[in-house]
Amino acid sequence: MIAARDENVQGCPFCGIDAAREIARNELAFAIRDSYPVTPLHALVLPRRHAPTYFDLTADEILAIDELLRRLRADIVAADASVEGFNIGVNAGAVAGQTIFHCHVHLIPRRQGDVPDPWGGVRAVIPGKARYPGPA
């Protein structure tokens, strides 16, 4: 049986989300498609409990989120053979770009040519920091 969300924090768009939007779930976490996807099939994985950031999660919630990330990865690869990689990202805190303070983990499918130069991946969140010498 799936546990209900522990609490609904007023004003939190993820606490009151319609269960019909869920694309995957387990006892402690659920997943939805991102409303503003970076790439097609971009998903968010969230704890059922309102926890502001990743660092507020319990060890069990982290494992539940990881299980859904892996399940969604398999589903996405099965649905779209053009997906060759993924970015997994968490914004923790306003200065890191977090705008909704209910922890959510982005699973962003990546395809060849979706950006001109993917070198550096998530390092590109700081302009000019994506390029570095690379492995020695």
PDB file of C-alpha atoms in Angstrom:
ATOM      1  CA  MET A   1       0.000   0.000   0.000  1.00  0.00           C
ATOM      2  CA  ILE A   2       1.279   3.453  -0.885  1.00  0.00           C
ATOM      3  CA  ALA A   3       1.570   5.805   2.068  1.00  0.00           C
ATOM      4  CA  ALA A   4      -0.260   9.109   1.809  1.00  0.00           C
ATOM      5  CA  ARG A   5       1.817  12.248   1.832  1.00  0.00           C
ATOM      6  CA  ASP A   6       2.693  12.953   5.440  1.00  0.00           C
ATOM      7  CA  GLU A   7       1.705  16.586   5.304  1.00  0.00           C
ATOM      8  CA  ASN A   8       0.538  19.194   2.858  1.00  0.00           C
ATOM      9  CA  VAL A   9       2.407  22.439   3.337  1.00  0.00           C
ATOM     10  CA  GLN A  10       0.195  25.296   2.269  1.00  0.00           C
ATOM     11  CA  GLY A  11       1.470  26.957  -0.878  1.00  0.00           C
ATOM     12  CA  CYS A  12       3.733  24.047  -1.851  1.00  0.00           C
ATOM     13  CA  PRO A  13       2.862  23.049  -5.419  1.00  0.00           C
ATOM     14  CA  PHE A  14       4.232  19.541  -4.879  1.00  0.00           C
ATOM     15  CA  CYS A  15       2.420  18.733  -1.630  1.00  0.00           C
ATOM     16  CA  GLY A  16      -1.010  19.143  -3.185  1.00  0.00           C
ATOM     17  CA  ILE A  17      -0.212  17.655  -6.584  1.00  0.00           C
ATOM     18  CA  ASP A  18      -2.901  15.488  -8.149  1.00  0.00           C
ATOM     19  CA  ALA A  19      -1.960  11.806  -7.861  1.00  0.00           C
ATOM     20  CA  ALA A  20      -3.076  11.373 -11.487  1.00  0.00           C
ATOM     21  CA  ARG A  21       0.106  13.220 -12.529  1.00  0.00           C
ATOM     22  CA  GLU A  22       2.302  10.561 -10.927  1.00  0.00           C
ATOM     23  CA  ILE A  23       4.216   8.433 -13.448  1.00  0.00           C
ATOM     24  CA  ALA A  24       5.892   6.237 -10.816  1.00  0.00           C
ATOM     25  CA  ARG A  25       5.619   5.808  -7.082  1.00  0.00           C
ATOM     26  CA  ASN A  26       6.757   3.806  -4.121  1.00  0.00           C
ATOM     27  CA  GLU A  27       6.071   4.047  -0.407  1.00  0.00           C
ATOM     28  CA  LEU A  28       8.254   7.113   0.237  1.00  0.00           C
ATOM     29  CA  ALA A  29       8.595   8.866  -3.130  1.00  0.00           C
ATOM     30  CA  PHE A  30       6.802   9.659  -6.366  1.00  0.00           C
ATOM     31  CA  ALA A  31       7.673  10.939  -9.832  1.00  0.00           C
ATOM     32  CA  ILE A  32       6.022  13.337 -12.264  1.00  0.00           C
ATOM     33  CA  ARG A  33       6.935  14.842 -15.613  1.00  0.00           C
ATOM     34  CA  ASP A  34       8.493  18.292 -15.299  1.00  0.00           C
ATOM     35  CA  SER A  35       5.993  21.022 -16.245  1.00  0.00           C
ATOM     36  CA  TYR A  36       8.794  22.937 -17.980  1.00  0.00           C
ATOM     37  CA  PRO A  37      10.971  20.144 -19.410  1.00  0.00           C
ATOM     38  CA  VAL A  38      14.551  20.792 -20.424  1.00  0.00           C
ATOM     39  CA  THR A  39      14.316  17.819 -22.824  1.00  0.00           C
ATOM     40  CA  PRO A  40      11.469  15.441 -23.703  1.00  0.00           C
ATOM     41  CA  LEU A  41      10.647  12.952 -20.892  1.00  0.00           C
ATOM     42  CA  HIS A  42      12.323  15.149 -18.212  1.00  0.00           C
ATOM     43  CA  ALA A  43      11.024  13.894 -14.857  1.00  0.00           C
ATOM     44  CA  LEU A  44      11.082  14.976 -11.235  1.00  0.00           C
ATOM     45  CA  VAL A  45      11.376  12.526  -8.344  1.00  0.00           C
ATOM     46  CA  LEU A  46      10.163  13.777  -4.969  1.00  0.00           C
ATOM     47  CA  PRO A  47       9.750  12.532  -1.423  1.00  0.00           C
ATOM     48  CA  ARG A  48       6.129  12.093  -0.344  1.00  0.00           C
ATOM     49  CA  ARG A  49       7.005  13.920   2.877  1.00  0.00           C
ATOM     50  CA  HIS A  50       7.555  17.656   2.573  1.00  0.00           C
ATOM     51  CA  ALA A  51      11.327  18.060   2.957  1.00  0.00           C
ATOM     52  CA  PRO A  52      12.774  21.392   1.799  1.00  0.00           C
ATOM     53  CA  THR A  53      16.084  20.128   0.362  1.00  0.00           C
ATOM     54  CA  TYR A  54      17.949  16.932  -0.417  1.00  0.00           C
ATOM     55  CA  PHE A  55      19.863  17.359   2.833  1.00  0.00           C
ATOM     56  CA  ASP A  56      16.588  17.157   4.784  1.00  0.00           C
ATOM     57  CA  LEU A  57      15.801  13.661   3.455  1.00  0.00           C
ATOM     58  CA  THR A  58      16.062  10.518   5.527  1.00  0.00           C
ATOM     59  CA  ALA A  59      18.291   7.670   4.371  1.00  0.00           C
ATOM     60  CA  ASP A  60      15.160   5.670   3.477  1.00  0.00           C
ATOM     61  CA  GLU A  61      13.797   8.553   1.377  1.00  0.00           C
ATOM     62  CA  ILE A  62      17.097   8.785  -0.502  1.00  0.00           C
ATOM     63  CA  LEU A  63      16.932   5.058  -1.271  1.00  0.00           C
ATOM     64  CA  ALA A  64      13.296   5.389  -2.396  1.00  0.00           C
ATOM     65  CA  ILE A  65      14.181   8.282  -4.701  1.00  0.00           C
ATOM     66  CA  ASP A  66      17.137   6.343  -6.106  1.00  0.00           C
ATOM     67  CA  GLU A  67      14.884   3.363  -6.821  1.00  0.00           C
ATOM     68  CA  LEU A  68      12.530   5.584  -8.826  1.00  0.00           C
ATOM     69  CA  LEU A  69      15.387   7.268 -10.688  1.00  0.00           C
ATOM     70  CA  ARG A  70      16.630   3.853 -11.814  1.00  0.00           C
ATOM     71  CA  ARG A  71      13.140   2.672 -12.754  1.00  0.00           C
ATOM     72  CA  LEU A  72      12.438   5.844 -14.741  1.00  0.00           C
ATOM     73  CA  ARG A  73      15.795   5.611 -16.484  1.00  0.00           C
ATOM     74  CA  ALA A  74      14.917   2.118 -17.694  1.00  0.00           C
ATOM     75  CA  ASP A  75      11.438   3.251 -18.773  1.00  0.00           C
ATOM     76  CA  ILE A  76      12.821   6.250 -20.678  1.00  0.00           C
ATOM     77  CA  VAL A  77      15.495   4.218 -22.476  1.00  0.00           C
ATOM     78  CA  ALA A  78      12.865   1.626 -23.437  1.00  0.00           C
ATOM     79  CA  ALA A  79      10.513   4.346 -24.724  1.00  0.00           C
ATOM     80  CA  ASP A  80      13.086   6.413 -26.638  1.00  0.00           C
ATOM     81  CA  ALA A  81      16.130   4.774 -28.206  1.00  0.00           C
ATOM     82  CA  SER A  82      17.631   8.202 -28.962  1.00  0.00           C
ATOM     83  CA  VAL A  83      18.348   8.735 -25.248  1.00  0.00           C
ATOM     84  CA  GLU A  84      22.060   8.072 -24.686  1.00  0.00           C
ATOM     85  CA  GLY A  85      22.715   9.757 -21.345  1.00  0.00           C
ATOM     86  CA  PHE A  86      21.173  11.526 -18.376  1.00  0.00           C
ATOM     87  CA  ASN A  87      21.766  14.450 -16.081  1.00  0.00           C
ATOM     88  CA  ILE A  88      20.573  14.008 -12.506  1.00  0.00           C
ATOM     89  CA  GLY A  89      20.332  17.282 -10.640  1.00  0.00           C
ATOM     90  CA  VAL A  90      19.223  18.754  -7.346  1.00  0.00           C
ATOM     91  CA  ASN A  91      19.096  22.438  -6.488  1.00  0.00           C
ATOM     92  CA  ALA A  92      19.513  22.807  -2.720  1.00  0.00           C
ATOM     93  CA  GLY A  93      18.886  26.354  -1.524  1.00  0.00           C
ATOM     94  CA  ALA A  94      17.939  29.624  -3.168  1.00  0.00           C
ATOM     95  CA  VAL A  95      21.536  30.522  -4.090  1.00  0.00           C
ATOM     96  CA  ALA A  96      21.771  27.177  -5.915  1.00  0.00           C
ATOM     97  CA  GLY A  97      18.693  28.048  -7.968  1.00  0.00           C
ATOM     98  CA  GLN A  98      16.031  26.216  -5.965  1.00  0.00           C
ATOM     99  CA  THR A  99      12.672  27.933  -6.460  1.00  0.00           C
ATOM    100  CA  ILE A 100      10.296  25.333  -4.981  1.00  0.00           C
ATOM    101  CA  PHE A 101      11.298  24.296  -1.484  1.00  0.00           C
ATOM    102  CA  HIS A 102      10.048  20.719  -1.595  1.00  0.00           C
ATOM    103  CA  CYS A 103      13.030  18.583  -2.543  1.00  0.00           C
ATOM    104  CA  HIS A 104      12.881  17.355  -6.121  1.00  0.00           C
ATOM    105  CA  VAL A 105      15.472  15.490  -8.163  1.00  0.00           C
ATOM    106  CA  HIS A 106      15.603  16.194 -11.896  1.00  0.00           C
ATOM    107  CA  LEU A 107      16.137  13.268 -14.270  1.00  0.00           C
ATOM    108  CA  ILE A 108      16.972  14.821 -17.626  1.00  0.00           C
ATOM    109  CA  PRO A 109      17.336  12.502 -20.625  1.00  0.00           C
ATOM    110  CA  ARG A 110      20.099  13.527 -23.026  1.00  0.00           C
ATOM    111  CA  ARG A 111      20.342  12.887 -26.745  1.00  0.00           C
ATOM    112  CA  GLN A 112      23.195  13.276 -29.197  1.00  0.00           C
ATOM    113  CA  GLY A 113      23.157  16.871 -30.487  1.00  0.00           C
ATOM    114  CA  ASP A 114      20.645  18.264 -27.955  1.00  0.00           C
ATOM    115  CA  VAL A 115      23.265  20.953 -27.231  1.00  0.00           C
ATOM    116  CA  PRO A 116      26.200  21.902 -29.452  1.00  0.00           C
ATOM    117  CA  ASP A 117      28.846  21.006 -26.844  1.00  0.00           C
ATOM    118  CA  PRO A 118      27.870  18.994 -23.740  1.00  0.00           C
ATOM    119  CA  TRP A 119      31.419  19.038 -22.261  1.00  0.00           C
ATOM    120  CA  GLY A 120      31.353  19.731 -18.540  1.00  0.00           C
ATOM    121  CA  GLY A 121      27.669  18.842 -18.085  1.00  0.00           C
ATOM    122  CA  VAL A 122      26.326  20.264 -14.829  1.00  0.00           C
ATOM    123  CA  ARG A 123      29.411  22.443 -14.432  1.00  0.00           C
ATOM    124  CA  ALA A 124      27.750  24.723 -16.996  1.00  0.00           C
ATOM    125  CA  VAL A 125      25.386  26.066 -14.309  1.00  0.00           C
ATOM    126  CA  ILE A 126      28.179  28.579 -13.612  1.00  0.00           C
ATOM    127  CA  PRO A 127      28.953  30.450 -16.856  1.00  0.00           C
ATOM    128  CA  GLY A 128      32.462  29.762 -18.077  1.00  0.00           C
ATOM    129  CA  LYS A 129      33.059  26.757 -15.782  1.00  0.00           C
ATOM    130  CA  ALA A 130      31.988  23.911 -18.081  1.00  0.00           C
ATOM    131  CA  ARG A 131      35.331  23.777 -19.897  1.00  0.00           C
ATOM    132  CA  TYR A 132      38.257  22.328 -17.980  1.00  0.00           C
ATOM    133  CA  PRO A 133      41.326  20.367 -19.106  1.00  0.00           C
ATOM    134  CA  GLY A 134      39.669  16.990 -18.533  1.00  0.00           C
ATOM    135  CA  PRO A 135      41.071  13.781 -17.099  1.00  0.00           C
ATOM    136  CA  ALA A 136      44.833  13.536 -16.877  1.00  0.00           C
TER     137      ALA A 136
END
